[in-house]
CSV table of C-alpha atoms in Angstrom, one decimal:
chain,number,residue,atom,x,y,z
A,341,ARG,CA,0.0,-0.2,-31.1
A,342,PRO,CA,-2.9,-0.3,-28.2
A,343,PHE,CA,-2.9,2.2,-25.1
A,344,PHE,CA,-1.9,-0.7,-22.7
A,345,SER,CA,0.9,-2.5,-24.3
A,346,THR,CA,2.6,-4.1,-27.1
A,347,MET,CA,0.4,-7.1,-27.8
A,348,PRO,CA,-2.3,-7.5,-29.4
A,349,MET,CA,-5.9,-6.4,-27.4
A,350,TRP,CA,-6.9,-9.8,-28.6
A,351,GLU,CA,-4.4,-11.4,-26.8
A,352,ASN,CA,-4.3,-9.5,-23.9
A,353,GLU,CA,-7.5,-9.3,-23.3
A,354,THR,CA,-8.3,-11.1,-19.6
A,355,ARG,CA,-5.9,-8.9,-17.7
A,356,HIS,CA,-7.8,-5.6,-18.3
A,357,THR,CA,-11.0,-7.4,-17.5
A,358,VAL,CA,-9.4,-8.3,-14.0
A,359,ALA,CA,-8.3,-4.9,-14.6
A,360,LEU,CA,-11.7,-2.9,-14.9
A,361,LEU,CA,-13.1,-5.3,-12.4
A,362,LEU,CA,-10.5,-4.5,-9.7
A,363,CYS,CA,-11.0,-0.7,-10.7
A,364,ALA,CA,-15.3,-1.1,-10.4
A,365,ALA,CA,-14.7,-2.7,-6.6
A,366,ASN,CA,-12.3,0.6,-5.7
A,367,ALA,CA,-15.2,2.6,-7.2
A,368,ILE,CA,-18.1,1.1,-5.2
A,369,SER,CA,-16.0,1.0,-2.5
A,370,TYR,CA,-15.8,4.6,-2.4
A,371,ALA,CA,-18.9,5.6,-3.6
A,372,ASP,CA,-20.2,3.7,-0.8
A,373,ARG,CA,-17.9,5.3,2.4
A,374,THR,CA,-18.6,9.0,0.5
A,375,ASN,CA,-22.2,9.0,-0.3
A,376,ILE,CA,-22.8,9.1,3.5
A,377,GLY,CA,-21.3,12.5,2.9
A,378,VAL,CA,-23.8,13.8,0.7
A,379,ALA,CA,-27.0,12.0,3.0
A,380,ALA,CA,-25.8,12.8,6.5
A,381,PRO,CA,-27.0,16.8,6.7
A,382,ALA,CA,-30.4,15.5,6.3
A,383,PHE,CA,-30.2,12.7,9.2
A,384,LEU,CA,-26.4,14.7,11.0
A,385,PRO,CA,-27.6,18.4,10.8
A,386,ASP,CA,-25.0,19.0,14.2
A,387,ARG,CA,-21.3,19.1,12.9
A,388,ALA,CA,-19.9,17.6,15.7
A,389,ASP,CA,-21.7,14.1,15.3
A,390,ARG,CA,-20.9,14.5,11.6
A,391,GLY,CA,-17.1,14.4,12.1
A,392,LEU,CA,-18.2,11.9,14.9
A,393,VAL,CA,-19.5,9.4,12.6
A,394,LEU,CA,-17.6,10.1,9.7
A,395,SER,CA,-14.3,9.0,11.6
A,396,SER,CA,-16.0,5.8,13.4
A,397,PHE,CA,-15.4,4.1,9.7
A,398,PHE,CA,-12.0,4.0,10.5
A,399,TYR,CA,-12.0,2.5,13.9
A,400,GLY,CA,-13.2,-0.8,11.6
A,401,TYR,CA,-10.5,0.1,8.7
A,402,VAL,CA,-7.8,0.3,10.8
A,403,LEU,CA,-8.5,-3.5,12.1
A,404,THR,CA,-8.6,-5.3,9.0
A,405,GLN,CA,-5.9,-4.2,6.6
A,406,VAL,CA,-2.7,-6.5,7.4
A,407,PRO,CA,-5.1,-10.0,8.8
A,408,ALA,CA,-6.7,-8.9,4.9
A,409,SER,CA,-3.3,-9.2,3.2
A,410,PHE,CA,-2.6,-12.9,5.5
A,411,TRP,CA,-6.2,-14.1,4.3
A,412,ALA,CA,-5.6,-13.6,1.0
A,413,VAL,CA,-2.5,-15.9,1.2
A,414,ARG,CA,-4.3,-18.7,3.1
A,415,HIS,CA,-7.6,-18.2,1.5
A,416,GLY,CA,-6.9,-16.8,-1.9
A,417,VAL,CA,-7.4,-13.1,-3.0
A,418,LYS,CA,-10.5,-13.7,-4.6
A,419,SER,CA,-12.3,-15.0,-1.9
A,420,VAL,CA,-11.1,-12.2,0.5
A,421,LEU,CA,-12.4,-9.0,-1.7
A,422,VAL,CA,-15.6,-10.3,-2.3
A,423,SER,CA,-16.0,-11.5,1.0
A,424,GLY,CA,-15.6,-7.9,1.7
A,425,VAL,CA,-17.3,-6.1,-0.5
A,426,VAL,CA,-20.8,-7.8,0.9
A,427,VAL,CA,-19.7,-6.9,4.1
A,428,PHE,CA,-19.4,-3.3,4.2
A,429,THR,CA,-22.4,-3.3,1.2
A,430,ILE,CA,-24.9,-4.8,4.1
A,431,CYS,CA,-23.1,-2.2,6.4
A,432,ASP,CA,-24.1,0.4,4.4
A,433,VAL,CA,-27.8,0.1,3.7
A,434,SER,CA,-28.4,-0.7,7.3
A,435,THR,CA,-27.0,3.1,7.6
A,436,ILE,CA,-30.9,3.6,6.3
A,437,LEU,CA,-31.8,1.5,9.9
A,438,ALA,CA,-29.5,3.1,12.4
A,439,SER,CA,-29.8,6.9,11.4
A,440,GLU,CA,-31.9,7.8,14.1
A,441,SER,CA,-29.2,6.5,17.0
A,442,VAL,CA,-25.5,8.3,17.0
A,443,PRO,CA,-23.9,5.3,18.6
A,444,LEU,CA,-25.9,3.0,16.0
A,445,LEU,CA,-24.3,4.6,13.4
A,446,VAL,CA,-21.1,4.4,14.8
A,447,ILE,CA,-20.7,0.8,15.2
A,448,VAL,CA,-22.7,0.5,11.7
A,449,ARG,CA,-19.8,3.2,10.6
A,450,ALA,CA,-17.6,0.9,11.8
A,451,PHE,CA,-18.5,-2.6,10.6
A,452,MET,CA,-18.1,-1.4,7.8
A,453,GLY,CA,-15.6,0.1,7.1
A,454,ALA,CA,-14.0,-3.5,8.9
A,455,GLY,CA,-15.8,-4.6,5.3
A,456,GLU,CA,-14.0,-1.9,3.3
A,457,GLY,CA,-10.0,-2.8,5.0
A,458,VAL,CA,-9.4,-5.5,2.7
A,459,VAL,CA,-10.0,-3.6,-0.9
A,460,MET,CA,-6.7,-2.5,-0.5
A,461,PRO,CA,-4.4,-5.0,0.2
A,462,SER,CA,-6.3,-6.8,-2.0
A,463,LEU,CA,-6.6,-4.8,-4.8
A,464,HIS,CA,-2.2,-4.7,-4.3
A,465,ARG,CA,-1.8,-8.7,-4.4
A,466,PHE,CA,-4.0,-9.0,-7.2
A,467,ALA,CA,-1.8,-6.0,-9.0
A,468,ALA,CA,1.5,-8.1,-8.3
A,469,ASP,CA,0.6,-11.3,-9.9
A,470,TRP,CA,-1.4,-9.8,-13.0
A,471,PHE,CA,0.3,-6.5,-14.1
A,472,PRO,CA,3.3,-6.9,-16.6
A,473,SER,CA,5.8,-4.6,-15.0
A,474,SER,CA,6.5,-2.8,-18.1
A,475,GLU,CA,2.5,-1.9,-17.8
A,476,ARG,CA,2.3,-1.7,-14.2
A,477,GLY,CA,2.1,2.3,-13.7
A,478,THR,CA,-1.0,2.5,-16.3
A,479,LEU,CA,-2.8,-0.7,-14.9
A,480,VAL,CA,-2.4,0.2,-11.5
A,481,ALA,CA,-3.4,3.6,-12.0
A,482,ALA,CA,-6.6,2.6,-14.1
A,483,VAL,CA,-7.5,0.7,-10.6
A,484,SER,CA,-6.5,3.5,-8.2
A,485,SER,CA,-8.8,5.5,-10.8
A,486,GLY,CA,-11.6,3.6,-9.0
A,487,SER,CA,-11.9,5.9,-6.1
A,488,ASP,CA,-12.2,9.3,-8.3
A,489,LEU,CA,-14.8,7.4,-10.4
A,490,GLY,CA,-16.8,6.1,-6.8
A,491,THR,CA,-17.1,9.3,-5.6
A,492,ILE,CA,-18.0,11.0,-8.6
A,493,LEU,CA,-20.9,8.7,-9.1
A,494,ALA,CA,-21.6,9.0,-4.8
A,495,LEU,CA,-21.5,13.4,-5.3
A,496,SER,CA,-23.8,12.5,-8.3
A,497,LEU,CA,-26.4,10.1,-8.3
A,498,SER,CA,-26.6,11.0,-4.6
A,499,SER,CA,-27.3,14.3,-5.2
A,500,CYS,CA,-29.8,13.3,-7.9
A,501,ILE,CA,-31.6,10.6,-5.6
A,502,MET,CA,-32.2,13.0,-3.1
A,503,LYS,CA,-33.8,15.6,-5.7
A,504,TRP,CA,-35.5,12.8,-7.1
A,505,THR,CA,-36.7,10.5,-3.9
A,506,HIS,CA,-35.6,10.1,-0.7
A,507,TRP,CA,-31.9,9.7,0.7
A,508,ARG,CA,-32.8,6.8,2.1
A,509,MET,CA,-32.7,5.7,-1.7
A,510,ILE,CA,-28.9,6.4,-1.9
A,511,PHE,CA,-27.9,3.3,0.1
A,512,VAL,CA,-30.5,0.7,-1.6
A,513,ALA,CA,-29.1,2.2,-4.6
A,514,PHE,CA,-25.7,1.3,-4.3
A,515,GLY,CA,-26.5,-1.9,-2.8
A,516,GLY,CA,-27.6,-2.5,-5.3
A,517,PHE,CA,-24.7,-2.3,-7.9
A,518,SER,CA,-22.7,-3.9,-5.3
A,519,ILE,CA,-24.9,-7.3,-6.1
A,520,LEU,CA,-24.6,-6.8,-9.5
A,521,TRP,CA,-20.4,-6.7,-9.1
A,522,VAL,CA,-20.4,-9.5,-7.2
A,523,LEU,CA,-22.1,-12.1,-10.1
A,524,VAL,CA,-19.6,-10.4,-12.6
A,525,PHE,CA,-16.7,-10.8,-10.7
A,526,LEU,CA,-17.1,-14.3,-9.5
A,527,ARG,CA,-17.0,-15.0,-13.1
A,528,HIS,CA,-14.6,-13.7,-14.2
A,529,VAL,CA,-11.6,-13.7,-12.2
A,530,THR,CA,-9.5,-15.8,-10.3
A,531,SER,CA,-6.6,-15.0,-7.8
A,532,LYS,CA,-3.4,-15.9,-10.1
A,533,PRO,CA,-3.4,-15.9,-14.1
A,534,GLU,CA,-2.4,-19.5,-14.1
A,535,GLN,CA,-5.4,-20.3,-12.7
A,536,HIS,CA,-7.6,-18.8,-15.2
A,537,PRO,CA,-9.6,-21.5,-17.5
A,538,ARG,CA,-10.2,-19.0,-20.1
A,539,ILE,CA,-6.6,-17.3,-20.3
A,540,SER,CA,-4.4,-17.6,-23.6
A,541,ALA,CA,-1.2,-19.5,-23.3
A,542,LYS,CA,0.0,-16.9,-24.4
A,543,GLU,CA,-0.5,-14.1,-22.3
A,544,LYS,CA,-0.3,-16.6,-19.0
A,545,GLU,CA,3.1,-16.4,-20.3
A,546,TYR,CA,3.8,-13.0,-21.2
A,547,ILE,CA,2.2,-12.4,-17.6
A,548,LEU,CA,4.4,-15.0,-15.2
A,549,SER,CA,7.5,-14.3,-17.1
A,550,ASN,CA,6.5,-10.1,-16.6
A,551,THR,CA,6.0,-10.0,-13.1
A,552,GLN,CA,8.5,-10.1,-10.3
A,553,SER,CA,5.9,-11.5,-7.7
A,554,SER,CA,7.3,-15.2,-6.2
A,555,LYS,CA,5.6,-17.7,-4.3
A,556,PRO,CA,4.5,-16.5,-1.2
A,557,SER,CA,7.5,-16.5,1.7
A,558,SER,CA,7.0,-15.7,5.5
A,559,MET,CA,7.1,-12.1,5.8
A,560,THR,CA,10.2,-10.3,7.2
A,561,TRP,CA,8.7,-7.8,10.0
A,562,SER,CA,12.1,-6.3,10.8
A,563,VAL,CA,11.9,-5.1,6.9
A,564,ALA,CA,8.9,-4.3,6.8
A,565,PHE,CA,9.0,-2.1,10.5
A,566,ARG,CA,12.6,-0.7,10.5
A,567,HIS,CA,14.2,-0.2,6.5
A,568,ARG,CA,13.9,3.9,6.3
A,569,SER,CA,12.6,3.1,2.3
A,570,ILE,CA,8.9,1.5,3.6
A,571,TRP,CA,9.0,4.1,6.0
A,572,ALA,CA,8.7,6.3,3.2
A,573,ILE,CA,5.8,4.7,2.0
A,574,TYR,CA,4.1,5.0,5.2
A,575,VAL,CA,5.0,8.8,5.9
A,576,ALA,CA,3.7,9.7,2.0
A,577,HIS,CA,1.1,7.8,2.6
A,578,PHE,CA,-0.4,9.0,5.7
A,579,SER,CA,0.2,12.1,4.6
A,580,PHE,CA,-1.4,12.0,1.7
A,581,ASN,CA,-4.2,10.3,3.4
A,582,TYR,CA,-5.0,13.2,5.7
A,583,SER,CA,-5.8,15.9,3.0
A,584,TRP,CA,-7.9,13.0,0.7
A,585,TYR,CA,-9.6,11.8,3.3
A,586,VAL,CA,-10.3,15.8,4.7
A,587,LEU,CA,-11.8,16.1,1.1
A,588,LEU,CA,-13.5,13.1,0.7
A,589,GLY,CA,-15.5,13.6,3.9
A,590,TRP,CA,-15.9,17.7,4.3
A,591,LEU,CA,-15.9,18.4,0.6
A,592,PRO,CA,-19.9,18.3,0.2
A,593,SER,CA,-20.4,20.4,3.6
A,594,TYR,CA,-17.7,22.9,2.6
A,595,PHE,CA,-19.9,23.8,-1.2
A,596,GLU,CA,-22.6,24.0,0.9
A,597,GLU,CA,-22.1,25.8,3.5
A,598,GLN,CA,-19.5,27.9,2.5
A,599,LEU,CA,-19.9,28.2,-1.1
A,600,GLY,CA,-23.4,28.1,-1.0
A,601,LEU,CA,-24.1,26.2,-3.7
A,602,ASP,CA,-26.7,23.4,-3.7
A,603,LEU,CA,-25.7,19.9,-4.7
A,604,ARG,CA,-29.4,19.0,-6.3
A,605,GLU,CA,-28.7,21.5,-9.1
A,606,ASN,CA,-25.1,21.8,-9.0
A,607,GLN,CA,-23.8,17.8,-9.7
A,608,PHE,CA,-21.7,18.5,-12.2
A,609,LEU,CA,-19.5,21.4,-10.1
A,610,ALA,CA,-19.9,18.9,-7.2
A,611,ALA,CA,-17.7,16.2,-9.1
A,612,LEU,CA,-15.7,18.1,-11.3
A,613,PRO,CA,-12.9,17.5,-8.8
A,614,TYR,CA,-13.4,14.4,-9.0
A,615,VAL,CA,-12.9,14.3,-12.7
A,616,CYS,CA,-9.7,16.2,-12.7
A,617,GLY,CA,-8.2,13.6,-9.9
A,618,TYR,CA,-9.4,10.6,-12.4
A,619,CYS,CA,-7.7,12.8,-15.0
A,620,GLY,CA,-4.6,13.6,-13.1
A,621,LEU,CA,-4.0,9.5,-11.9
A,622,ILE,CA,-4.6,8.1,-15.1
A,623,VAL,CA,-2.0,10.9,-17.3
A,624,ALA,CA,0.5,10.1,-14.4
A,625,GLY,CA,-0.3,6.3,-14.9
A,626,ARG,CA,0.6,6.2,-18.1
A,627,VAL,CA,3.5,9.3,-18.4
A,628,SER,CA,5.6,6.9,-15.8
A,629,ASP,CA,5.2,3.7,-17.6
A,630,ARG,CA,6.7,5.6,-20.6
A,631,LEU,CA,9.3,7.4,-18.6
A,632,ILE,CA,10.9,4.1,-17.7
A,633,ALA,CA,10.6,2.4,-21.5
A,634,ARG,CA,12.5,4.9,-22.3
A,635,GLY,CA,15.5,4.0,-20.0
A,636,VAL,CA,14.4,6.8,-16.8
A,637,ARG,CA,15.4,4.6,-14.0
A,638,THR,CA,12.3,3.3,-12.1
A,639,LEU,CA,13.3,5.4,-8.5
A,640,ARG,CA,13.4,9.2,-10.6
A,641,VAL,CA,10.0,8.8,-11.6
A,642,ARG,CA,8.5,7.5,-8.8
A,643,ARG,CA,10.5,10.8,-6.7
A,644,ILE,CA,8.9,12.7,-9.8
A,645,MET,CA,5.4,12.0,-9.0
A,646,ASN,CA,5.3,12.1,-5.8
A,647,THR,CA,6.8,15.3,-6.0
A,648,ILE,CA,3.8,16.6,-7.9
A,649,SER,CA,1.6,14.9,-5.6
A,650,SER,CA,2.4,16.7,-2.2
A,651,VAL,CA,4.3,20.1,-3.4
A,652,GLY,CA,0.7,20.5,-6.1
A,653,PRO,CA,-2.2,20.3,-3.5
A,654,ALA,CA,0.1,22.3,-0.7
A,655,ILE,CA,0.1,24.9,-3.4
A,656,PHE,CA,-3.7,25.1,-4.5
A,657,LEU,CA,-5.3,24.1,-0.6
A,658,VAL,CA,-2.9,27.4,0.4
A,659,ALA,CA,-4.8,29.5,-2.3
A,660,LEU,CA,-8.3,28.2,-1.0
A,661,ARG,CA,-7.2,30.9,1.6
A,662,HIS,CA,-7.9,33.8,-0.4
A,663,VAL,CA,-10.4,32.3,-2.6
A,664,HIS,CA,-14.3,34.1,-2.1
A,665,ASP,CA,-16.2,32.6,-5.4
A,666,HIS,CA,-17.3,29.6,-6.0
A,667,ARG,CA,-15.1,28.9,-9.1
A,668,THR,CA,-12.4,29.5,-8.8
A,669,ALA,CA,-12.7,27.4,-5.4
A,670,ILE,CA,-13.8,24.8,-7.5
A,671,LEU,CA,-10.7,25.3,-9.8
A,672,CYS,CA,-8.6,25.1,-7.4
A,673,LEU,CA,-10.0,21.7,-5.6
A,674,SER,CA,-9.9,20.5,-9.2
A,675,ALA,CA,-6.3,21.5,-9.6
A,676,ALA,CA,-5.1,19.6,-6.4
A,677,LEU,CA,-7.0,16.7,-6.8
A,678,PHE,CA,-5.5,17.1,-10.1
A,679,THR,CA,-1.7,16.9,-9.0
A,680,GLY,CA,-2.5,14.9,-6.0
A,681,ARG,CA,-4.1,11.8,-7.3
A,682,ALA,CA,-0.1,11.4,-9.3
A,683,SER,CA,0.5,9.6,-5.9
A,684,ALA,CA,-0.4,6.5,-7.4
A,685,SER,CA,2.2,6.5,-9.6
A,686,GLY,CA,4.8,7.6,-6.7
A,687,PHE,CA,4.8,6.2,-3.2
A,688,TRP,CA,1.4,4.0,-3.8
A,689,ILE,CA,3.2,1.4,-7.0
A,690,ASN,CA,6.0,1.7,-5.0
A,691,MET,CA,5.2,-0.4,-2.3
A,692,ILE,CA,5.2,-3.1,-5.4
A,693,ASP,CA,8.0,-2.2,-6.6
A,694,VAL,CA,9.8,-2.6,-3.1
A,695,GLY,CA,8.4,-6.1,-2.3
A,696,PRO,CA,6.6,-7.7,-5.3
A,697,GLU,CA,6.3,-10.6,-3.1
A,698,HIS,CA,4.8,-9.2,0.0
A,699,ALA,CA,2.9,-6.5,-2.0
A,700,GLY,CA,0.0,-7.3,0.4
A,701,GLN,CA,1.2,-7.0,3.3
A,702,ILE,CA,3.1,-3.7,3.1
A,703,MET,CA,0.1,-2.8,1.7
A,704,GLY,CA,-2.1,-3.9,5.0
A,705,VAL,CA,0.8,-2.2,7.0
A,706,SER,CA,0.9,0.9,5.3
A,707,ASN,CA,-3.0,1.5,5.1
A,708,THR,CA,-3.7,0.9,8.6
A,709,ILE,CA,-0.8,3.9,8.9
A,710,ALA,CA,-2.7,5.8,7.0
A,711,THR,CA,-5.9,5.0,8.5
A,712,VAL,CA,-4.8,7.6,11.9
A,713,PRO,CA,-5.6,10.7,9.1
A,714,GLY,CA,-8.5,9.6,8.4
A,715,ILE,CA,-9.4,9.4,12.4
A,716,VAL,CA,-7.7,12.4,13.5
A,717,GLY,CA,-8.7,14.3,10.0
A,718,ASN,CA,-12.7,14.0,10.4
A,719,LEU,CA,-12.3,14.7,14.2
A,720,MET,CA,-10.6,17.9,13.8
A,721,THR,CA,-11.8,19.4,11.0
A,722,GLY,CA,-15.3,19.0,13.1
A,723,TYR,CA,-13.9,20.5,16.4
A,724,ILE,CA,-12.5,23.5,14.2
A,725,LEU,CA,-15.4,24.4,12.1
A,726,LYS,CA,-17.3,23.9,14.7
A,727,ARG,CA,-15.5,26.5,17.0
A,728,THR,CA,-14.1,28.8,14.2
A,729,ASN,CA,-15.9,28.5,11.5
A,730,GLU,CA,-12.8,28.8,9.2
A,731,TRP,CA,-11.9,26.6,6.4
A,732,ALA,CA,-8.9,28.1,5.7
A,733,ILE,CA,-7.4,26.8,9.0
A,734,VAL,CA,-8.2,23.2,7.6
A,735,PHE,CA,-7.0,23.8,4.3
A,736,ASP,CA,-3.6,25.1,5.7
A,737,ILE,CA,-3.2,22.1,7.9
A,738,ALA,CA,-3.9,19.6,5.4
A,739,ALA,CA,-1.5,21.9,3.0
A,740,GLY,CA,1.3,21.3,5.3
A,741,VAL,CA,1.2,17.7,6.0
A,742,SER,CA,1.1,17.0,2.1
A,743,LEU,CA,4.2,18.9,1.5
A,744,PHE,CA,6.1,16.8,4.3
A,745,GLY,CA,5.2,13.8,3.1
A,746,GLY,CA,6.8,14.4,-0.3
A,747,ILE,CA,9.7,15.7,1.0
A,748,ILE,CA,10.3,12.2,3.2
A,749,PHE,CA,9.5,10.3,0.4
A,750,ALA,CA,12.2,12.1,-2.2
A,751,LEU,CA,14.7,11.4,0.8
A,752,PHE,CA,14.2,7.8,1.4
A,753,SER,CA,12.6,5.9,-1.1
A,754,THR,CA,14.2,3.4,-3.0
A,755,ASP,CA,12.9,1.2,-6.0
A,756,ARG,CA,15.2,-2.0,-4.9
A,757,ASN,CA,13.4,-5.3,-3.3
A,758,VAL,CA,14.4,-4.2,-0.1
A,759,PHE,CA,12.9,-8.1,0.8
A,760,GLN,CA,15.3,-9.1,-1.8
A,761,GLN,CA,18.3,-7.4,-0.1
A,762,ASN,CA,17.5,-8.3,3.3
A,763,GLU,CA,18.1,-11.8,2.3
A,764,LYS,CA,21.1,-11.6,0.6
A,765,LYS,CA,22.4,-9.5,3.6
A,766,ASN,CA,21.6,-12.8,6.2
A,767,ARG,CA,23.5,-14.8,3.8
A,768,ILE,CA,26.4,-13.1,4.0
A,769,CYS,CA,26.4,-12.7,7.4
A,770,ALA,CA,25.4,-16.4,8.0
A,771,ASN,CA,28.5,-17.5,5.6
A,772,ILE,CA,30.7,-15.1,7.6
A,773,ARG,CA,29.6,-16.7,10.7
A,774,LYS,CA,30.3,-20.2,9.0
A,775,ALA,CA,33.8,-18.8,8.2
A,776,MET,CA,34.8,-17.4,11.5
A,777,THR,CA,32.8,-20.7,12.5
A,778,TRP,CA,35.4,-22.8,10.5
A,779,ARG,CA,38.1,-20.5,11.3
A,780,GLY,CA,37.6,-20.8,15.4
A,781,THR,CA,37.5,-24.6,14.9
A,782,VAL,CA,40.8,-24.8,13.0
A,783,ALA,CA,42.2,-22.5,15.7
A,784,ALA,CA,41.4,-24.1,18.3
A,785,ALA,CA,42.6,-28.1,16.9
A,786,SER,CA,45.8,-26.4,15.9
A,787,VAL,CA,46.2,-25.5,20.0
A,788,SER,CA,44.9,-28.7,21.4
A,789,LEU,CA,47.8,-30.3,18.1
A,790,THR,CA,50.3,-28.1,19.9
A,791,LYS,CA,50.0,-28.7,23.1
A,792,MET,CA,50.0,-32.8,22.5
A,793,GLY,CA,53.2,-31.7,20.4
A,794,ASN,CA,54.9,-30.0,23.4
A,795,ARG,CA,54.4,-32.9,25.7
A,796,PHE,CA,55.7,-35.6,23.2
A,797,PHE,CA,57.9,-33.2,22.8
A,798,GLU,CA,58.8,-32.8,26.6
A,799,ALA,CA,58.2,-36.9,27.0
A,800,TRP,CA,60.6,-37.4,24.5
A,801,CYS,CA,63.4,-35.1,25.7
A,802,ILE,CA,63.0,-36.8,29.8
A,803,THR,CA,63.2,-40.3,27.8
A,804,ALA,CA,65.9,-39.4,25.6
A,805,GLY,CA,67.8,-37.8,28.6
A,806,GLY,CA,67.3,-40.9,31.2
A,807,VAL,CA,68.3,-43.4,28.1
A,808,GLY,CA,71.9,-40.8,27.3
A,809,ALA,CA,72.5,-40.7,31.3
A,810,SER,CA,72.5,-44.8,31.5
A,811,ILE,CA,74.9,-45.3,28.5
A,812,SER,CA,77.1,-42.7,29.8
A,813,GLY,CA,77.5,-44.3,33.3
A,814,ASP,CA,78.4,-47.9,31.4
A,815,PHE,CA,81.1,-45.8,30.0
A,816,ALA,CA,82.4,-44.6,32.8
A,817,ARG,CA,82.2,-48.0,34.5
A,818,GLY,CA,84.0,-49.4,31.0
A,819,GLU,CA,81.1,-51.8,31.3
A,820,PHE,CA,79.7,-50.3,28.0
A,821,SER,CA,82.4,-49.9,25.0
A,822,ILE,CA,82.0,-48.3,21.5
A,823,GLN,CA,82.5,-52.4,19.7
A,824,GLU,CA,80.0,-53.3,21.9
A,825,MET,CA,77.8,-50.6,20.3
A,826,LEU,CA,77.9,-51.2,17.1
A,827,THR,CA,77.7,-54.5,17.5
């Protein structure tokens, strides 16, 4: 039995190719945003300046999240994703030219963030259209694992490049990877399975019959901004991203400055936490699919995975306060990322559960909100380290935020399609209004008929009374007899 599906591998390889290339896109985007963490100490020695440049990425990142979901519907998700990769690759390579000026670096990184802002909404749109519900946990985990693979690649390869050549070659190398990916992706991927020229008819039917995604419809923004279950996703995403972005941007500095590790000599140790994160993500995705296949309700699985992803990192990040050697510290960070990456089977995939037809838009809004900790977290971390030089404070804050998000998701999440529920509610309300309108019309007609009947009766009584009085007078005067009345 193949790892991904009950179908024979040679009959379902197309969607696996799509998942592999989406994983590669995610890896490239994370590698390009992470490589500056290794190179930055060479041209940004001041920690405050480093925090400012790292946070500037998110100024642009926050602007394109929601628009990207609409561009994907209008222009096709494939075109949007490729355009985003081209933009952030050009900006990443341009870091070389802007390295002498902090303001220029801020501008370049902001534009780079705008290019990367389209990636996550696009990946969720692909997942909703390409991945069958029975395999979605595993395939979404595979795609999400690109963030860990990209980080591992950036930390290990960037350190080697700095050791062998110059820090500028880091950005040139990753720019080459992006160009190669674009060429392969354009040939082998389409926006929807029904558009793919080489997909088998059996696999196409299997995908279309096992995806809940419907034709694009208008977005019900009142649901996206007011439903408590969607806000549970937003809060969980915000909380997870705070610790994730802090670790992503500052872990190389923590290794070198706090643990005394030379990343050029210890590439494996630096990458080990992200290797563990990758393993945790794949394991969580596979386990979640197995639990659902055995009859466990989807909501329960999502809450279990998300609780692991919030409580686990909180415990291990707090434990770092009492750690003083680099081996134990790396072990704690590895455990934190192993448990934390279970979030891909928690709030992350829950975006598709609650609105498969609007998965891109939900991701756009959620990732926009979750970009705030990327700005605040990097600025706050730089400020804390400059004033106190206490990494324990940094990790304690990240642990508390992570735990808060897990509690909110456990209390208010759902696995129902909230947009369909809203449509049903609107239809019921519309039927009630129609019934009330019909009842009101009938009541008004009844009142009108009653008034008309009363008026007719009054007129009849008046007329009948006049005729009766006339006949009575004739009787009294003897001018009218019964015989005449009968004849």
